[in-house]
mmCIF file of C-alpha atoms in Angstrom:
data_model
loop_
_atom_site.group_PDB
_atom_site.id
_atom_site.type_symbol
_atom_site.label_atom_id
_atom_site.label_comp_id
_atom_site.label_asym_id
_atom_site.label_seq_id
_atom_site.Cartn_x
_atom_site.Cartn_y
_atom_site.Cartn_z
ATOM 1 C CA MET A 1 9.719 -5.001 -50.115
ATOM 2 C CA GLU A 2 10.804 -4.605 -46.459
ATOM 3 C CA GLN A 3 13.291 -1.978 -47.422
ATOM 4 C CA LEU A 4 10.834 -0.219 -49.649
ATOM 5 C CA ILE A 5 8.155 0.012 -46.821
ATOM 6 C CA LEU A 6 10.563 1.173 -44.196
ATOM 7 C CA LYS A 7 12.825 3.350 -46.348
ATOM 8 C CA ASP A 8 11.454 6.715 -44.912
ATOM 9 C CA PHE A 9 12.074 5.551 -41.478
ATOM 10 C CA GLY A 10 15.725 4.720 -41.372
ATOM 11 C CA GLU A 11 17.936 1.719 -41.857
ATOM 12 C CA VAL A 12 16.680 -1.766 -40.961
ATOM 13 C CA VAL A 13 18.900 -2.811 -38.143
ATOM 14 C CA LYS A 14 17.773 -6.484 -38.051
ATOM 15 C CA THR A 15 14.762 -8.769 -38.404
ATOM 16 C CA VAL A 16 13.224 -10.108 -35.408
ATOM 17 C CA THR A 17 10.486 -12.837 -34.937
ATOM 18 C CA PHE A 18 7.261 -11.887 -33.371
ATOM 19 C CA ARG A 19 5.532 -15.019 -31.769
ATOM 20 C CA VAL A 20 1.847 -13.665 -31.054
ATOM 21 C CA ARG A 21 -0.830 -15.389 -29.238
ATOM 22 C CA ARG A 22 -3.969 -15.606 -31.525
ATOM 23 C CA TYR A 23 -7.318 -16.353 -30.114
ATOM 24 C CA ASP A 24 -10.795 -15.581 -31.174
ATOM 25 C CA PRO A 25 -13.197 -16.951 -28.531
ATOM 26 C CA GLU A 26 -16.036 -16.974 -31.072
ATOM 27 C CA LYS A 27 -14.273 -19.040 -33.582
ATOM 28 C CA ASP A 28 -11.351 -20.912 -31.994
ATOM 29 C CA ASP A 29 -11.334 -23.810 -29.694
ATOM 30 C CA ALA A 30 -8.079 -22.881 -28.157
ATOM 31 C CA PRO A 31 -5.260 -20.320 -28.352
ATOM 32 C CA ARG A 32 -2.475 -20.847 -30.756
ATOM 33 C CA TYR A 33 0.826 -18.986 -31.534
ATOM 34 C CA GLU A 34 1.629 -17.550 -34.890
ATOM 35 C CA GLU A 35 5.144 -16.238 -35.885
ATOM 36 C CA TYR A 36 5.861 -13.214 -38.087
ATOM 37 C CA ARG A 37 9.112 -11.848 -39.239
ATOM 38 C CA VAL A 38 9.290 -8.135 -38.625
ATOM 39 C CA PRO A 39 12.198 -5.764 -39.976
ATOM 40 C CA VAL A 40 13.405 -3.500 -37.106
ATOM 41 C CA GLN A 41 14.680 0.066 -37.199
ATOM 42 C CA LYS A 42 16.216 1.997 -34.251
ATOM 43 C CA GLY A 43 13.453 3.510 -32.059
ATOM 44 C CA MET A 44 10.779 0.941 -33.225
ATOM 45 C CA THR A 45 8.552 -0.255 -30.430
ATOM 46 C CA VAL A 46 6.744 -3.514 -29.984
ATOM 47 C CA LEU A 47 3.454 -1.734 -30.925
ATOM 48 C CA ASP A 48 5.049 -0.509 -34.070
ATOM 49 C CA GLY A 49 6.008 -4.146 -34.849
ATOM 50 C CA ILE A 50 2.411 -5.301 -34.268
ATOM 51 C CA LEU A 51 1.232 -2.469 -36.368
ATOM 52 C CA TYR A 52 3.708 -3.584 -39.127
ATOM 53 C CA ILE A 53 2.381 -7.102 -38.853
ATOM 54 C CA LYS A 54 -1.239 -5.849 -39.132
ATOM 55 C CA GLU A 55 -0.542 -3.574 -42.031
ATOM 56 C CA HIS A 56 1.671 -5.852 -44.085
ATOM 57 C CA ILE A 57 1.602 -9.402 -42.989
ATOM 58 C CA ASP A 58 -1.659 -10.359 -41.332
ATOM 59 C CA HIS A 59 -4.675 -7.913 -41.267
ATOM 60 C CA THR A 60 -6.730 -10.272 -38.829
ATOM 61 C CA LEU A 61 -4.410 -9.516 -35.959
ATOM 62 C CA SER A 62 -6.070 -7.535 -33.295
ATOM 63 C CA ALA A 63 -4.555 -5.213 -30.537
ATOM 64 C CA ARG A 64 -5.866 -2.223 -28.735
ATOM 65 C CA TYR A 65 -3.768 1.054 -28.722
ATOM 66 C CA SER A 66 -4.330 4.816 -28.953
ATOM 67 C CA CYS A 67 -1.828 7.494 -27.972
ATOM 68 C CA ARG A 68 1.391 5.592 -28.739
ATOM 69 C CA MET A 69 3.305 7.546 -26.100
ATOM 70 C CA GLY A 70 2.531 5.758 -22.795
ATOM 71 C CA ILE A 71 -0.272 7.955 -21.701
ATOM 72 C CA CYS A 72 -3.511 6.359 -22.444
ATOM 73 C CA GLY A 73 -2.552 2.780 -21.112
ATOM 74 C CA SER A 74 -4.528 1.040 -23.933
ATOM 75 C CA CYS A 75 -1.611 -1.172 -25.297
ATOM 76 C CA GLY A 76 -0.917 -3.175 -22.290
ATOM 77 C CA MET A 77 0.353 -6.756 -22.864
ATOM 78 C CA ILE A 78 2.718 -9.415 -21.886
ATOM 79 C CA ILE A 79 6.065 -9.065 -23.862
ATOM 80 C CA ASN A 80 8.681 -11.554 -23.346
ATOM 81 C CA GLY A 81 6.802 -12.790 -20.186
ATOM 82 C CA LYS A 82 6.566 -9.424 -18.438
ATOM 83 C CA GLU A 83 3.592 -6.946 -18.474
ATOM 84 C CA ARG A 84 4.639 -3.840 -20.424
ATOM 85 C CA LEU A 85 2.992 -1.146 -22.512
ATOM 86 C CA ALA A 86 3.792 -2.182 -26.069
ATOM 87 C CA CYS A 87 4.254 1.580 -27.172
ATOM 88 C CA GLN A 88 6.970 2.022 -24.405
ATOM 89 C CA THR A 89 9.002 -1.027 -25.065
ATOM 90 C CA GLN A 90 11.527 -0.700 -27.658
ATOM 91 C CA ILE A 91 12.199 -3.810 -29.720
ATOM 92 C CA LEU A 92 16.098 -3.412 -29.631
ATOM 93 C CA GLU A 93 16.214 -2.745 -25.905
ATOM 94 C CA LEU A 94 14.683 -6.132 -25.378
ATOM 95 C CA GLY A 95 17.951 -7.532 -26.876
ATOM 96 C CA LYS A 96 16.222 -10.718 -28.204
ATOM 97 C CA ASP A 97 15.518 -12.004 -31.758
ATOM 98 C CA LEU A 98 12.339 -13.668 -30.622
ATOM 99 C CA ILE A 99 9.582 -11.488 -29.071
ATOM 100 C CA LYS A 100 6.703 -13.389 -27.541
ATOM 101 C CA VAL A 101 3.644 -11.376 -27.182
ATOM 102 C CA ASP A 102 0.560 -12.416 -25.071
ATOM 103 C CA PRO A 103 -2.522 -10.609 -24.063
ATOM 104 C CA MET A 104 -2.652 -9.394 -20.283
ATOM 105 C CA GLY A 105 -3.356 -12.217 -17.861
ATOM 106 C CA ASN A 106 -6.401 -12.332 -15.357
ATOM 107 C CA TYR A 107 -8.658 -10.972 -17.930
ATOM 108 C CA GLU A 108 -11.001 -12.618 -20.555
ATOM 109 C CA VAL A 109 -9.705 -12.133 -24.117
ATOM 110 C CA VAL A 110 -11.834 -10.209 -26.626
ATOM 111 C CA LYS A 111 -9.589 -11.209 -29.445
ATOM 112 C CA ASP A 112 -5.865 -11.819 -29.862
ATOM 113 C CA LEU A 113 -4.236 -9.142 -27.748
ATOM 114 C CA VAL A 114 -7.230 -7.376 -26.665
ATOM 115 C CA PRO A 115 -8.165 -7.984 -23.107
ATOM 116 C CA ASP A 116 -11.707 -7.373 -21.661
ATOM 117 C CA LEU A 117 -10.900 -4.704 -19.063
ATOM 118 C CA SER A 118 -14.508 -4.842 -17.445
ATOM 119 C CA LYS A 119 -13.214 -6.268 -14.240
ATOM 120 C CA LEU A 120 -10.661 -3.393 -13.918
ATOM 121 C CA PHE A 121 -13.136 -0.773 -14.390
ATOM 122 C CA ARG A 122 -15.666 -2.436 -12.233
ATOM 123 C CA ASN A 123 -13.295 -2.765 -9.290
ATOM 124 C CA HIS A 124 -12.155 0.899 -9.890
ATOM 125 C CA GLN A 125 -15.906 1.967 -9.792
ATOM 126 C CA ASN A 126 -16.487 0.058 -6.581
ATOM 127 C CA VAL A 127 -13.844 1.961 -4.558
ATOM 128 C CA LYS A 128 -15.674 5.375 -5.317
ATOM 129 C CA PRO A 129 -12.772 7.041 -7.165
ATOM 130 C CA PHE A 130 -13.923 10.478 -6.459
ATOM 131 C CA ILE A 131 -13.890 13.083 -3.643
ATOM 132 C CA ILE A 132 -16.957 12.467 -1.356
ATOM 133 C CA ARG A 133 -18.276 15.279 0.570
ATOM 134 C CA ASP A 134 -21.230 15.850 2.821
ATOM 135 C CA GLU A 135 -22.581 19.150 1.204
ATOM 136 C CA GLU A 136 -24.362 18.721 -1.921
ATOM 137 C CA GLU A 137 -22.971 21.698 -3.767
ATOM 138 C CA PRO A 138 -19.409 22.934 -3.043
ATOM 139 C CA LYS A 139 -19.408 26.470 -1.920
ATOM 140 C CA GLY A 140 -15.900 27.269 -2.646
ATOM 141 C CA GLU A 141 -12.465 25.533 -3.389
ATOM 142 C CA TYR A 142 -11.366 22.633 -0.997
ATOM 143 C CA LEU A 143 -8.316 23.851 0.248
ATOM 144 C CA GLN A 144 -5.123 21.757 0.113
ATOM 145 C CA THR A 145 -1.417 22.278 0.880
ATOM 146 C CA PRO A 146 1.305 20.918 -1.334
ATOM 147 C CA GLY A 147 2.297 18.692 1.611
ATOM 148 C CA GLN A 148 -1.255 17.286 2.002
ATOM 149 C CA ARG A 149 -1.235 16.542 -1.768
ATOM 150 C CA GLU A 150 2.079 14.810 -1.456
ATOM 151 C CA ARG A 151 0.661 12.123 0.849
ATOM 152 C CA TYR A 152 -1.187 10.519 -2.377
ATOM 153 C CA ALA A 153 0.469 12.356 -5.306
ATOM 154 C CA MET A 154 2.104 9.212 -6.670
ATOM 155 C CA PHE A 155 -1.111 7.320 -6.974
ATOM 156 C CA THR A 156 -2.805 9.917 -9.096
ATOM 157 C CA ASP A 157 -0.394 8.985 -11.866
ATOM 158 C CA CYS A 158 -2.366 5.693 -12.459
ATOM 159 C CA ILE A 159 -3.507 5.448 -16.176
ATOM 160 C CA LEU A 160 -5.690 2.518 -15.676
ATOM 161 C CA CYS A 161 -3.695 0.299 -18.100
ATOM 162 C CA GLY A 162 -4.490 -2.727 -16.029
ATOM 163 C CA LEU A 163 -0.903 -4.253 -16.139
ATOM 164 C CA CYS A 164 -0.733 -4.428 -12.399
ATOM 165 C CA LEU A 165 -4.005 -6.646 -12.151
ATOM 166 C CA SER A 166 -2.476 -8.921 -14.822
ATOM 167 C CA ALA A 167 0.723 -9.377 -12.868
ATOM 168 C CA CYS A 168 -1.013 -9.900 -9.636
ATOM 169 C CA PRO A 169 -0.807 -13.394 -8.365
ATOM 170 C CA THR A 170 -3.869 -12.980 -6.075
ATOM 171 C CA SER A 171 -5.955 -11.852 -8.907
ATOM 172 C CA ALA A 172 -5.029 -14.974 -10.818
ATOM 173 C CA SER A 173 -6.705 -17.277 -8.150
ATOM 174 C CA ASP A 174 -9.305 -14.920 -6.709
ATOM 175 C CA GLU A 175 -11.444 -13.428 -9.389
ATOM 176 C CA LEU A 176 -13.265 -11.378 -6.863
ATOM 177 C CA TYR A 177 -10.227 -9.740 -5.451
ATOM 178 C CA LEU A 178 -10.159 -5.968 -5.924
ATOM 179 C CA GLY A 179 -6.672 -5.819 -7.277
ATOM 180 C CA PRO A 180 -3.804 -3.353 -6.809
ATOM 181 C CA GLN A 181 -5.200 -0.697 -9.054
ATOM 182 C CA ALA A 182 -8.600 -0.209 -7.162
ATOM 183 C CA LEU A 183 -6.970 -0.653 -3.885
ATOM 184 C CA ALA A 184 -4.242 2.038 -4.643
ATOM 185 C CA GLN A 185 -7.107 4.309 -5.856
ATOM 186 C CA GLY A 186 -9.016 3.499 -2.749
ATOM 187 C CA PHE A 187 -5.940 4.685 -0.600
ATOM 188 C CA ARG A 188 -5.542 7.602 -2.948
ATOM 189 C CA TYR A 189 -8.845 9.126 -2.125
ATOM 190 C CA ILE A 190 -8.797 8.220 1.679
ATOM 191 C CA ALA A 191 -5.624 9.911 1.950
ATOM 192 C CA ASP A 192 -6.792 13.089 0.234
ATOM 193 C CA ASN A 193 -7.584 15.629 2.831
ATOM 194 C CA ARG A 194 -10.696 16.877 0.981
ATOM 195 C CA ASP A 195 -12.456 13.503 1.121
ATOM 196 C CA LEU A 196 -15.007 12.385 3.622
ATOM 197 C CA GLY A 197 -15.756 8.952 2.064
ATOM 198 C CA PHE A 198 -13.847 6.495 4.281
ATOM 199 C CA GLU A 199 -16.897 4.851 5.586
ATOM 200 C CA GLU A 200 -18.523 4.550 2.244
ATOM 201 C CA ARG A 201 -15.440 2.732 0.817
ATOM 202 C CA LEU A 202 -14.890 0.659 3.893
ATOM 203 C CA ASN A 203 -17.400 -2.077 2.836
ATOM 204 C CA VAL A 204 -15.461 -2.668 -0.305
ATOM 205 C CA LEU A 205 -11.842 -2.189 0.916
ATOM 206 C CA ASP A 206 -12.197 -4.066 4.171
ATOM 207 C CA SER A 207 -14.068 -7.065 2.563
ATOM 208 C CA LYS A 208 -13.245 -10.608 2.205
ATOM 209 C CA HIS A 209 -11.742 -9.924 -1.231
ATOM 210 C CA GLY A 210 -10.379 -6.563 -0.273
ATOM 211 C CA VAL A 211 -7.095 -5.246 1.065
ATOM 212 C CA TRP A 212 -6.197 -8.284 3.197
ATOM 213 C CA ARG A 213 -6.054 -10.603 0.395
ATOM 214 C CA CYS A 214 -2.775 -9.081 -0.857
ATOM 215 C CA HIS A 215 0.327 -11.451 -0.542
ATOM 216 C CA PHE A 216 2.625 -8.677 -1.104
ATOM 217 C CA SER A 217 4.415 -10.250 -4.063
ATOM 218 C CA GLY A 218 5.176 -6.723 -5.364
ATOM 219 C CA ALA A 219 4.566 -7.702 -8.832
ATOM 220 C CA CYS A 220 2.133 -4.841 -9.433
ATOM 221 C CA SER A 221 4.665 -2.224 -8.453
ATOM 222 C CA GLU A 222 7.264 -4.017 -10.505
ATOM 223 C CA VAL A 223 5.409 -3.803 -13.731
ATOM 224 C CA CYS A 224 3.674 -0.272 -13.419
ATOM 225 C CA PRO A 225 4.626 1.861 -16.376
ATOM 226 C CA LYS A 226 4.062 5.010 -14.510
ATOM 227 C CA GLY A 227 6.260 4.114 -11.505
ATOM 228 C CA VAL A 228 3.125 3.957 -9.046
ATOM 229 C CA ASP A 229 3.682 1.653 -6.248
ATOM 230 C CA PRO A 230 0.320 0.119 -5.641
ATOM 231 C CA ALA A 231 1.987 -2.485 -3.170
ATOM 232 C CA LEU A 232 2.933 0.493 -0.924
ATOM 233 C CA ALA A 233 -0.591 1.907 -1.187
ATOM 234 C CA ILE A 234 -2.009 -1.568 -0.013
ATOM 235 C CA GLN A 235 0.295 -1.614 2.909
ATOM 236 C CA LEU A 236 -0.627 1.961 3.860
ATOM 237 C CA LEU A 237 -4.200 1.057 3.469
ATOM 238 C CA ARG A 238 -3.759 -1.791 5.747
ATOM 239 C CA GLN A 239 -2.116 0.510 8.273
ATOM 240 C CA VAL A 240 -5.280 2.673 8.271
ATOM 241 C CA MET A 241 -7.632 -0.428 8.510
ATOM 242 C CA THR A 242 -5.547 -1.801 11.468
ATOM 243 C CA THR A 243 -5.562 1.549 13.201
ATOM 244 C CA ASN A 244 -9.279 1.693 12.679
ATOM 245 C CA VAL A 245 -9.824 -1.643 14.581
ATOM 246 C CA PHE A 246 -8.827 0.316 17.775
ATOM 247 C CA VAL A 247 -9.391 4.032 17.019
ATOM 248 C CA ARG A 248 -12.113 4.966 14.469
ATOM 249 C CA PHE A 249 -10.461 6.425 11.538
ATOM 250 C CA LYS A 250 -11.887 9.934 10.992
ATOM 251 C CA GLN A 251 -11.392 12.077 8.086
ATOM 252 C CA LYS A 252 -11.656 15.828 9.015
ATOM 253 C CA GLY A 253 -12.331 17.007 5.541
ATOM 254 C CA THR A 254 -10.680 20.284 4.536
ATOM 255 C CA GLU A 255 -12.402 23.562 4.856
ATOM 256 C CA THR A 256 -13.577 25.413 1.914
ATOM 257 C CA GLY A 257 -11.925 28.610 0.753
ATOM 258 C CA PRO A 258 -13.876 31.884 0.016
ATOM 259 C CA GLU A 259 -16.647 31.594 -2.317
ATOM 260 C CA ARG A 260 -15.596 32.533 -5.805
ATOM 261 C CA LYS A 261 -17.231 33.509 -9.072
ATOM 262 C CA SER A 262 -15.870 32.339 -12.509
ATOM 263 C CA VAL A 263 -14.437 34.735 -14.925
ATOM 264 C CA SER A 264 -17.696 35.004 -16.812
ATOM 265 C CA GLY A 265 -19.466 36.028 -13.594
ATOM 266 C CA VAL A 266 -21.646 32.929 -13.413
ATOM 267 C CA SER A 267 -21.055 31.073 -10.065
ATOM 268 C CA MET B 1 -16.731 -8.904 12.245
ATOM 269 C CA ARG B 2 -14.898 -6.759 9.796
ATOM 270 C CA GLU B 3 -12.199 -8.413 7.777
ATOM 271 C CA SER B 4 -9.626 -6.048 9.418
ATOM 272 C CA GLN B 5 -10.615 -7.375 12.915
ATOM 273 C CA ILE B 6 -10.320 -10.920 11.743
ATOM 274 C CA MET B 7 -6.877 -10.350 10.129
ATOM 275 C CA PHE B 8 -5.564 -8.310 13.003
ATOM 276 C CA LEU B 9 -6.440 -11.368 15.355
ATOM 277 C CA GLN B 10 -4.870 -13.554 12.643
ATOM 278 C CA TYR B 11 -1.507 -11.726 12.905
ATOM 279 C CA MET B 12 -1.686 -11.440 16.642
ATOM 280 C CA THR B 13 -2.345 -15.159 17.148
ATOM 281 C CA GLY B 14 0.582 -15.845 14.775
ATOM 282 C CA LEU B 15 2.947 -13.892 17.046
ATOM 283 C CA LEU B 16 1.443 -15.492 20.167
ATOM 284 C CA ILE B 17 1.884 -18.973 18.725
ATOM 285 C CA LEU B 18 5.498 -18.099 18.448
ATOM 286 C CA VAL B 19 5.735 -17.130 22.056
ATOM 287 C CA PHE B 20 3.678 -19.842 23.540
ATOM 288 C CA GLY B 21 5.070 -22.408 21.107
ATOM 289 C CA SER B 22 8.489 -21.379 22.210
ATOM 290 C CA PHE B 23 7.283 -22.007 25.834
ATOM 291 C CA HIS B 24 6.237 -25.305 24.818
ATOM 292 C CA PHE B 25 9.458 -26.288 23.253
ATOM 293 C CA LEU B 26 11.468 -24.979 26.031
ATOM 294 C CA LEU B 27 9.377 -27.081 28.418
ATOM 295 C CA ILE B 28 10.374 -30.284 26.317
ATOM 296 C CA SER B 29 13.984 -29.434 25.910
ATOM 297 C CA VAL B 30 15.355 -27.063 28.606
ATOM 298 C CA LEU B 31 12.943 -26.829 31.552
ATOM 299 C CA SER B 32 13.251 -30.316 32.833
ATOM 300 C CA PRO B 33 13.753 -30.809 36.456
ATOM 301 C CA SER B 34 16.092 -33.601 35.882
ATOM 302 C CA PRO B 35 19.784 -33.324 34.927
ATOM 303 C CA GLN B 36 19.339 -36.495 33.270
ATOM 304 C CA LYS B 37 16.911 -34.890 30.669
ATOM 305 C CA VAL B 38 18.985 -36.030 27.604
ATOM 306 C CA LEU B 39 20.544 -38.986 29.144
ATOM 307 C CA TYR B 40 20.262 -42.204 27.453
ATOM 308 C CA ILE B 41 21.613 -45.623 28.590
ATOM 309 C CA TYR B 42 23.093 -47.890 26.131
ATOM 310 C CA SER B 43 22.225 -51.325 26.955
ATOM 311 C CA GLY B 44 24.155 -54.017 25.440
ATOM 312 C CA ILE B 45 26.062 -54.225 22.329
ATOM 313 C CA ASN B 46 23.163 -53.426 20.162
ATOM 314 C CA ALA B 47 23.078 -49.944 21.392
ATOM 315 C CA SER B 48 19.519 -49.715 21.890
ATOM 316 C CA HIS B 49 18.780 -46.885 24.321
ATOM 317 C CA ILE B 50 16.234 -46.333 27.037
ATOM 318 C CA LEU B 51 14.987 -43.037 28.167
ATOM 319 C CA VAL B 52 15.388 -42.702 31.987
ATOM 320 C CA GLY B 53 14.722 -39.021 32.575
ATOM 321 C CA GLY B 54 13.926 -35.765 30.870
ATOM 322 C CA THR B 55 10.712 -33.904 30.010
ATOM 323 C CA LEU B 56 9.153 -36.764 28.188
ATOM 324 C CA TYR B 57 9.456 -39.089 31.259
ATOM 325 C CA TYR B 58 6.121 -40.210 32.005
ATOM 326 C CA THR B 59 5.834 -38.674 35.629
ATOM 327 C CA TRP B 60 7.165 -35.399 34.477
ATOM 328 C CA VAL B 61 4.669 -35.186 31.654
ATOM 329 C CA LYS B 62 1.916 -35.994 34.067
ATOM 330 C CA ALA B 63 3.148 -33.336 36.464
ATOM 331 C CA VAL B 64 3.262 -30.695 33.787
ATOM 332 C CA TYR B 65 -0.118 -31.501 32.561
ATOM 333 C CA SER B 66 -1.516 -31.404 36.052
ATOM 334 C CA SER B 67 -0.078 -27.925 36.707
ATOM 335 C CA LEU B 68 -2.635 -25.119 36.326
ATOM 336 C CA ILE B 69 -0.050 -22.696 34.935
ATOM 337 C CA TRP B 70 1.161 -25.199 32.152
ATOM 338 C CA GLY B 71 -2.460 -26.077 31.641
ATOM 339 C CA SER B 72 -3.416 -22.651 30.890
ATOM 340 C CA VAL B 73 -0.353 -22.277 28.507
ATOM 341 C CA PHE B 74 -1.593 -25.325 26.591
ATOM 342 C CA GLU B 75 -5.073 -23.989 26.433
ATOM 343 C CA LEU B 76 -4.024 -20.723 25.227
ATOM 344 C CA LEU B 77 -1.832 -22.252 22.633
ATOM 345 C CA LEU B 78 -4.593 -24.387 21.558
ATOM 346 C CA THR B 79 -6.896 -21.433 21.209
ATOM 347 C CA PHE B 80 -4.390 -19.389 19.256
ATOM 348 C CA LEU B 81 -3.690 -22.335 17.018
ATOM 349 C CA VAL B 82 -7.162 -23.285 16.267
ATOM 350 C CA TYR B 83 -7.934 -19.606 15.326
ATOM 351 C CA HIS B 84 -4.841 -19.177 13.272
ATOM 352 C CA VAL B 85 -5.067 -22.459 11.480
ATOM 353 C CA PHE B 86 -8.630 -22.540 10.530
ATOM 354 C CA ASN B 87 -8.917 -18.881 9.685
ATOM 355 C CA GLY B 88 -5.757 -19.471 7.503
ATOM 356 C CA PHE B 89 -7.464 -22.239 5.787
ATOM 357 C CA ARG B 90 -10.625 -20.055 5.273
ATOM 358 C CA VAL B 91 -8.529 -17.404 3.685
ATOM 359 C CA ILE B 92 -6.721 -19.703 1.298
ATOM 360 C CA LEU B 93 -9.905 -21.561 0.276
ATOM 361 C CA SER B 94 -11.997 -18.376 -0.177
ATOM 362 C CA GLU B 95 -9.155 -17.231 -2.676
ATOM 363 C CA ILE B 96 -9.438 -20.642 -4.598
ATOM 364 C CA ILE B 97 -13.198 -20.851 -4.367
ATOM 365 C CA PRO B 98 -14.314 -17.132 -4.182
ATOM 366 C CA GLY B 99 -17.808 -15.834 -3.611
ATOM 367 C CA GLY B 100 -21.292 -17.294 -3.433
ATOM 368 C CA ARG B 101 -22.625 -20.206 -1.406
ATOM 369 C CA ALA B 102 -19.344 -22.194 -1.527
ATOM 370 C CA GLU B 103 -17.445 -19.563 0.288
ATOM 371 C CA LYS B 104 -20.116 -19.349 3.014
ATOM 372 C CA ALA B 105 -20.187 -23.077 3.296
ATOM 373 C CA ILE B 106 -16.314 -23.067 3.649
ATOM 374 C CA THR B 107 -16.631 -20.402 6.419
ATOM 375 C CA TYR B 108 -19.228 -22.460 8.308
ATOM 376 C CA ILE B 109 -17.556 -25.824 7.853
ATOM 377 C CA LEU B 110 -14.223 -24.557 8.957
ATOM 378 C CA PHE B 111 -15.802 -22.943 11.954
ATOM 379 C CA ILE B 112 -17.530 -26.123 12.996
ATOM 380 C CA ALA B 113 -14.211 -28.086 12.336
ATOM 381 C CA GLY B 114 -12.270 -25.647 14.510
ATOM 382 C CA LEU B 115 -14.890 -25.665 17.239
ATOM 383 C CA ILE B 116 -14.545 -29.485 17.285
ATOM 384 C CA VAL B 117 -10.849 -29.462 17.463
ATOM 385 C CA PHE B 118 -10.878 -26.802 20.204
ATOM 386 C CA ILE B 119 -13.376 -28.833 22.375
ATOM 387 C CA TRP B 120 -11.440 -31.998 21.728
ATOM 388 C CA GLY B 121 -8.083 -30.236 22.660
ATOM 389 C CA THR B 122 -9.696 -28.554 25.766
ATOM 390 C CA ARG B 123 -10.980 -31.947 26.868
ATOM 391 C CA THR B 124 -7.339 -33.333 26.652
ATOM 392 C CA VAL B 125 -6.134 -30.286 28.672
ATOM 393 C CA VAL B 126 -8.839 -30.615 31.247
ATOM 394 C CA ILE B 127 -8.250 -34.437 31.619
ATOM 395 C CA GLY B 128 -4.494 -33.696 32.119
ATOM 396 C CA LEU B 129 -5.314 -31.056 34.761
ATOM 397 C CA GLY B 130 -7.254 -33.677 36.732
ATOM 398 C CA GLY B 131 -4.330 -36.090 36.523
ATOM 399 C CA GLY B 132 -6.341 -38.529 34.458
ATOM 400 C CA PHE B 133 -3.837 -39.802 31.952
#
């Protein structure tokens, strides 16, 4: 049967056991683990394994996924004890015959491997992740040199997968902590020369559960699938906040370029 | 106060505790006026020893506590310690019990507790300055 199902995809290299945490808050009293035997081919990811289980063994298993190529950030989970994107984790590269899969930590569970990311999005929203300007309507392009963009470029790669918040030990104990993702995005916009929103973000970033609660364990940077370094952003943010104690941090805000009209002639 | 100001003071008091704490331990170990500071006399065959000199000698302790310079060092050390310790507790507890009334209660309770310790410690320093031990 296994051979038949997978024959179009190449030879089955080995069979591994998936130990998946199952929990439906509406039905179950407590989480439990269930094991599934999954035939593995070269190039098969953990997400492929989960989808194999869902299609052929247990239809009730729930997981969130979308792009299958490490872009959307939907399939974050804890695989063999470490936060990873299931679509970017090759089963054979794990080098184990037993693959333990848990939903991300520090979130409520919707069902099985599906976390409730409301906290992540709420924190992200709280740091106002957009360019804040004085004028109501931009009159032209906001000018920026490549060097100015370089100051925050790395932090624009965040895909909001939420793995960093799952790995963060402070988030585990302090449910009001903003978390590495939101703090990194806070820095990303403060460091942007087009932005003028430092004062508006200060109440959130410089709060009791903001930037100062980081213990610098570095787990967030360790697990980020896009190579973003939120721990660095937090330290840079602290540098800005500390400087602001003595000298008020002032954003100049870049000048706008010449007024332009769109190709269609509508400004 | 903003959290950044509070935490800046937290880090600064940490550093100052290191400096003033070093003075304090230097006082105990090295800065004794007596060459006998670590001298013990073994009395009898049971080798029990009696402290005869050094910084822990009663008259020397009294002299140190009566000195305005050392009294100021102790008072500053006390101030830094109280701030650092009680604010540290606040930070730890606000992570364990975040938000709401509990967090506010923790802040007020620790502030009052810190104030009591500070007043009590200052009382000791002042009594020492007056030579009243």
